[in-house]
Short mmCIF file of C-alpha atoms in Angstrom, two decimals:
data_model
loop_
_atom_site.label_atom_id
_atom_site.label_comp_id
_atom_site.label_asym_id
_atom_site.label_seq_id
_atom_site.Cartn_x
_atom_site.Cartn_y
_atom_site.Cartn_z
CA ASP A 1102 0.00 0.00 0.00
CA ALA A 1103 1.21 3.53 -0.76
CA GLY A 1104 0.30 4.71 2.71
CA VAL A 1105 -1.65 7.84 3.55
CA ILE A 1106 -1.39 10.28 0.66
CA GLN A 1107 -1.66 14.01 1.15
CA SER A 1108 -1.65 16.92 -1.26
CA PRO A 1109 -0.33 19.46 -1.73
CA ARG A 1110 2.99 18.79 0.02
CA HIS A 1111 3.79 22.47 0.17
CA GLU A 1112 1.60 25.52 -0.29
CA VAL A 1113 2.28 29.21 0.04
CA THR A 1114 -0.76 31.43 -0.14
CA GLU A 1115 -1.77 34.98 0.61
CA MET A 1116 -3.83 35.92 3.60
CA GLY A 1117 -7.53 35.78 2.81
CA GLN A 1118 -7.26 33.04 0.21
CA GLU A 1119 -9.02 29.71 0.50
CA VAL A 1120 -6.82 26.69 1.16
CA THR A 1121 -7.89 23.10 0.53
CA LEU A 1122 -5.81 20.19 1.79
CA ARG A 1123 -6.53 16.70 0.55
CA CYS A 1124 -6.04 13.24 1.97
CA LYS A 1125 -6.41 9.68 0.81
CA PRO A 1126 -6.30 7.23 3.74
CA ILE A 1127 -4.91 3.72 3.58
CA SER A 1128 -7.39 1.42 1.87
CA GLY A 1129 -9.51 -0.46 4.39
CA HIS A 1130 -8.87 1.97 7.23
CA ASN A 1131 -12.08 3.28 8.70
CA SER A 1132 -10.85 6.10 10.94
CA LEU A 1133 -9.28 9.29 9.61
CA PHE A 1134 -7.68 12.10 11.60
CA TRP A 1135 -6.51 15.62 10.81
CA TYR A 1136 -3.70 16.99 12.99
CA ARG A 1137 -1.97 20.36 12.93
CA GLN A 1138 1.65 20.65 14.03
CA THR A 1139 3.39 23.86 15.11
CA MET A 1140 6.43 24.51 17.25
CA MET A 1141 4.35 26.21 19.91
CA ARG A 1142 1.44 23.77 20.18
CA GLY A 1143 2.85 20.45 19.05
CA LEU A 1144 0.48 17.94 17.44
CA GLU A 1145 -3.11 19.11 17.83
CA LEU A 1146 -6.03 16.90 16.85
CA LEU A 1147 -8.41 19.00 14.76
CA ILE A 1148 -11.08 16.50 13.80
CA TYR A 1149 -11.55 12.80 13.23
CA PHE A 1150 -13.94 10.65 11.26
CA ASN A 1151 -15.09 7.08 11.66
CA ASN A 1152 -16.72 5.38 8.69
CA ASN A 1153 -16.84 8.79 6.96
CA VAL A 1154 -18.82 10.38 9.81
CA PRO A 1155 -17.27 13.24 11.83
CA ILE A 1156 -17.02 12.02 15.42
CA ASP A 1157 -15.28 14.87 17.20
CA ASP A 1158 -14.49 18.30 15.75
CA SER A 1159 -13.82 20.01 19.06
CA GLY A 1160 -10.24 20.69 18.00
CA MET A 1161 -11.18 22.76 14.98
CA PRO A 1162 -9.92 26.21 15.93
CA GLU A 1163 -12.72 28.32 14.49
CA ASP A 1164 -15.39 28.54 11.83
CA ARG A 1165 -12.82 29.29 9.16
CA PHE A 1166 -11.87 25.61 9.30
CA SER A 1167 -14.05 22.87 7.86
CA ALA A 1168 -13.48 19.22 6.99
CA LYS A 1169 -15.37 16.69 4.93
CA MET A 1170 -15.12 13.02 4.13
CA PRO A 1171 -17.49 12.31 1.23
CA ASN A 1172 -16.34 8.69 0.90
CA ALA A 1173 -14.01 6.15 2.47
CA SER A 1174 -11.05 7.11 0.29
CA PHE A 1175 -11.03 10.91 0.40
CA SER A 1176 -11.10 13.77 2.87
CA THR A 1177 -10.53 17.50 2.67
CA LEU A 1178 -9.59 20.16 5.20
CA LYS A 1179 -10.51 23.67 4.11
CA ILE A 1180 -9.47 27.01 5.54
CA GLN A 1181 -11.42 30.04 4.35
CA PRO A 1182 -10.24 32.74 4.70
CA SER A 1183 -6.67 31.81 5.61
CA GLU A 1184 -4.58 33.85 8.06
CA PRO A 1185 -0.82 33.92 8.77
CA ARG A 1186 -1.37 32.13 12.12
CA ASP A 1187 -2.70 29.14 10.19
CA SER A 1188 0.83 28.46 8.96
CA ALA A 1189 1.70 24.95 10.10
CA VAL A 1190 2.17 21.39 8.95
CA TYR A 1191 -1.16 19.63 8.56
CA PHE A 1192 -1.03 15.86 8.91
CA CYS A 1193 -3.71 13.45 7.84
CA ALA A 1194 -3.62 10.02 9.47
CA SER A 1195 -5.66 6.84 9.39
CA THR A 1196 -6.12 3.73 11.50
CA PRO A 1197 -7.63 0.34 10.73
CA GLY A 1198 -9.86 0.60 13.77
CA HIS A 1199 -10.12 -3.14 14.21
CA PRO A 1200 -9.41 -4.15 17.83
CA LEU A 1201 -8.12 -7.61 17.04
CA SER A 1202 -5.57 -6.57 14.46
CA SER A 1203 -3.06 -3.80 14.95
CA GLY A 1204 -5.33 -1.89 17.26
CA ASN A 1205 -5.18 1.84 16.92
CA THR A 1206 -1.78 2.20 15.32
CA ILE A 1207 -2.02 5.52 13.56
CA TYR A 1208 -0.36 5.93 10.18
CA PHE A 1209 0.53 9.46 9.17
CA GLY A 1210 0.78 11.00 5.74
CA GLU A 1211 3.83 13.08 4.87
CA GLY A 1212 2.06 16.30 5.76
CA SER A 1213 1.03 19.45 3.96
CA TRP A 1214 3.34 22.37 4.78
CA LEU A 1215 1.20 25.51 4.68
CA THR A 1216 2.57 29.04 4.75
CA VAL A 1217 0.15 31.97 4.75
CA VAL A 1218 1.80 35.32 4.04
CA GLY B 360 -11.31 14.67 27.74
CA GLU B 361 -7.88 13.10 27.75
CA ASN B 362 -4.83 15.27 28.48
CA VAL B 363 -1.30 13.98 27.98
CA GLU B 364 1.71 15.73 29.49
CA GLN B 365 5.25 14.92 28.40
CA HIS B 366 8.63 15.74 29.98
CA PRO B 367 11.25 16.89 29.32
CA SER B 368 10.69 19.06 26.27
CA THR B 369 14.35 18.78 25.30
CA LEU B 370 16.93 16.16 26.25
CA SER B 371 20.60 15.90 25.37
CA VAL B 372 22.56 12.75 26.16
CA GLN B 373 26.01 11.45 25.37
CA GLU B 374 26.15 8.77 22.71
CA GLY B 375 26.00 5.39 24.38
CA ASP B 376 24.13 6.65 27.43
CA SER B 377 20.43 6.03 28.15
CA ALA B 378 17.54 8.43 27.60
CA VAL B 379 14.24 8.44 29.46
CA ILE B 380 11.10 10.35 28.47
CA LYS B 381 8.07 10.45 30.75
CA CYS B 382 4.38 11.03 30.13
CA THR B 383 1.29 11.27 32.29
CA TYR B 384 -2.33 10.98 31.21
CA SER B 385 -5.59 12.04 32.80
CA ASP B 386 -8.29 9.65 31.52
CA SER B 387 -8.29 6.42 33.50
CA ALA B 388 -10.19 4.78 30.61
CA SER B 389 -7.15 5.10 28.34
CA ASN B 390 -5.70 1.68 27.59
CA TYR B 391 -3.40 2.09 24.60
CA PHE B 392 -0.16 4.07 24.71
CA PRO B 393 1.94 4.42 21.55
CA TRP B 394 5.23 6.24 21.07
CA TYR B 395 6.12 8.00 17.85
CA LYS B 396 9.44 9.22 16.50
CA GLN B 397 9.58 12.17 14.14
CA GLU B 398 12.80 12.97 12.30
CA LEU B 399 13.35 16.46 10.97
CA GLY B 400 11.00 17.22 8.11
CA LYS B 401 9.36 13.82 8.20
CA ARG B 402 6.14 12.27 9.42
CA PRO B 403 5.75 10.76 12.91
CA GLN B 404 6.20 7.00 12.86
CA LEU B 405 5.30 4.42 15.47
CA ILE B 406 8.28 2.93 17.28
CA ILE B 407 6.65 1.00 20.11
CA ASP B 408 3.31 0.74 21.88
CA ILE B 409 1.91 -0.78 25.06
CA ARG B 410 -1.54 -1.80 26.17
CA SER B 411 -2.92 -1.45 29.65
CA ASN B 412 -2.77 -5.16 30.44
CA VAL B 413 1.02 -5.09 30.18
CA GLY B 414 3.49 -3.34 32.51
CA GLU B 415 6.55 -3.35 30.27
CA LYS B 416 7.48 -4.02 26.67
CA LYS B 417 10.90 -4.16 25.04
CA ASP B 418 12.09 -4.04 21.45
CA GLN B 419 15.87 -4.17 21.16
CA ARG B 420 17.19 -0.87 22.61
CA ILE B 421 13.75 0.57 23.25
CA ALA B 422 11.47 -0.20 26.17
CA VAL B 423 8.26 1.26 27.49
CA THR B 424 6.88 0.95 31.01
CA LEU B 425 3.35 1.66 32.20
CA ASN B 426 2.04 2.40 35.69
CA LYS B 427 -1.75 2.45 35.45
CA THR B 428 -2.24 3.32 39.09
CA ALA B 429 -0.16 6.45 38.78
CA LYS B 430 -1.29 7.07 35.17
CA HIS B 431 2.17 7.46 33.78
CA PHE B 432 4.29 5.73 31.18
CA SER B 433 7.88 6.12 30.06
CA LEU B 434 10.11 5.48 27.08
CA HIS B 435 13.62 4.17 27.70
CA ILE B 436 16.30 4.16 25.02
CA THR B 437 19.55 2.41 25.90
CA GLU B 438 22.94 2.64 24.18
CA THR B 439 21.84 5.74 22.31
CA GLN B 440 23.13 6.33 18.80
CA PRO B 441 23.22 9.43 16.57
CA GLU B 442 20.25 8.18 14.57
CA ASP B 443 18.14 8.32 17.74
CA SER B 444 18.18 12.13 17.47
CA ALA B 445 14.59 13.14 16.74
CA VAL B 446 11.40 14.40 18.38
CA TYR B 447 9.54 11.74 20.33
CA PHE B 448 5.82 11.89 21.06
CA CYS B 449 3.86 9.85 23.53
CA ALA B 450 0.12 9.37 23.09
CA ALA B 451 -2.89 7.91 24.86
CA SER B 452 -6.06 6.42 23.53
CA THR B 453 -9.07 4.45 24.69
CA GLY B 454 -7.77 1.87 22.26
CA TYR B 455 -10.17 -0.83 21.25
CA SER B 456 -13.02 1.26 19.98
CA SER B 457 -12.73 2.08 16.32
CA ALA B 458 -14.13 5.51 17.12
CA SER B 459 -11.61 6.43 19.81
CA LYS B 460 -9.18 9.28 19.34
CA ILE B 461 -5.47 9.48 20.00
CA ILE B 462 -4.12 12.44 21.97
CA PHE B 463 -0.45 13.29 21.76
CA GLY B 464 1.95 14.78 24.28
CA SER B 465 3.85 17.93 23.41
CA GLY B 466 6.98 16.11 22.28
CA THR B 467 10.59 15.71 23.45
CA ARG B 468 13.46 16.82 21.26
CA LEU B 469 16.23 14.28 21.86
CA SER B 470 19.78 15.15 20.82
CA ILE B 471 22.60 12.63 20.96
CA ARG B 472 26.04 14.18 21.53
CA PRO B 473 28.91 12.36 19.79
#
């Protein structure tokens, strides 16, 4: 398997622009997570889905952030409008979610490095 | 909700010496505790994990211990090598539910001095 695939890998955008980050989880995994990583705050859980349904979005910082998972193989994280403080690495991750296999081992994508200027 | 605290935030050890990183968690229902290593510019990757029915687990130079009563767990790296330099994250999860979430500690930047 190719692992969790994220795009774009790097994006530089101007303040006020819309940003869309994309993720393809590992095939067969039924839980998907979006994390944000910064030096100051470490790895923050923004939202996670189980079987395409958002379970907990309490980590989403504000209404400018939204996430969707229209099917089992695709998710998006959107920021509109973007601000300089949104600059961070955004990781998508997935887990198989089956207790009798590898448990909740979380597999990360390579991250989307976002810079808002 | 779960809160995971990790110490120290930075750690420098001489090559060949041991390194210990400690974490505490708040939710007594947590029963799965993975550790991740993140090299500069790369994604976090699982290096070892432990479940609540086990007190200690070893994998070559890496070991993890868990004290459920005190709600803390630790990562031990022996005979450290330059390639051990990275940021290490502990995490806690309620584990067996497919809908559970994984909360990470703030990370420890480990540097190995030659």
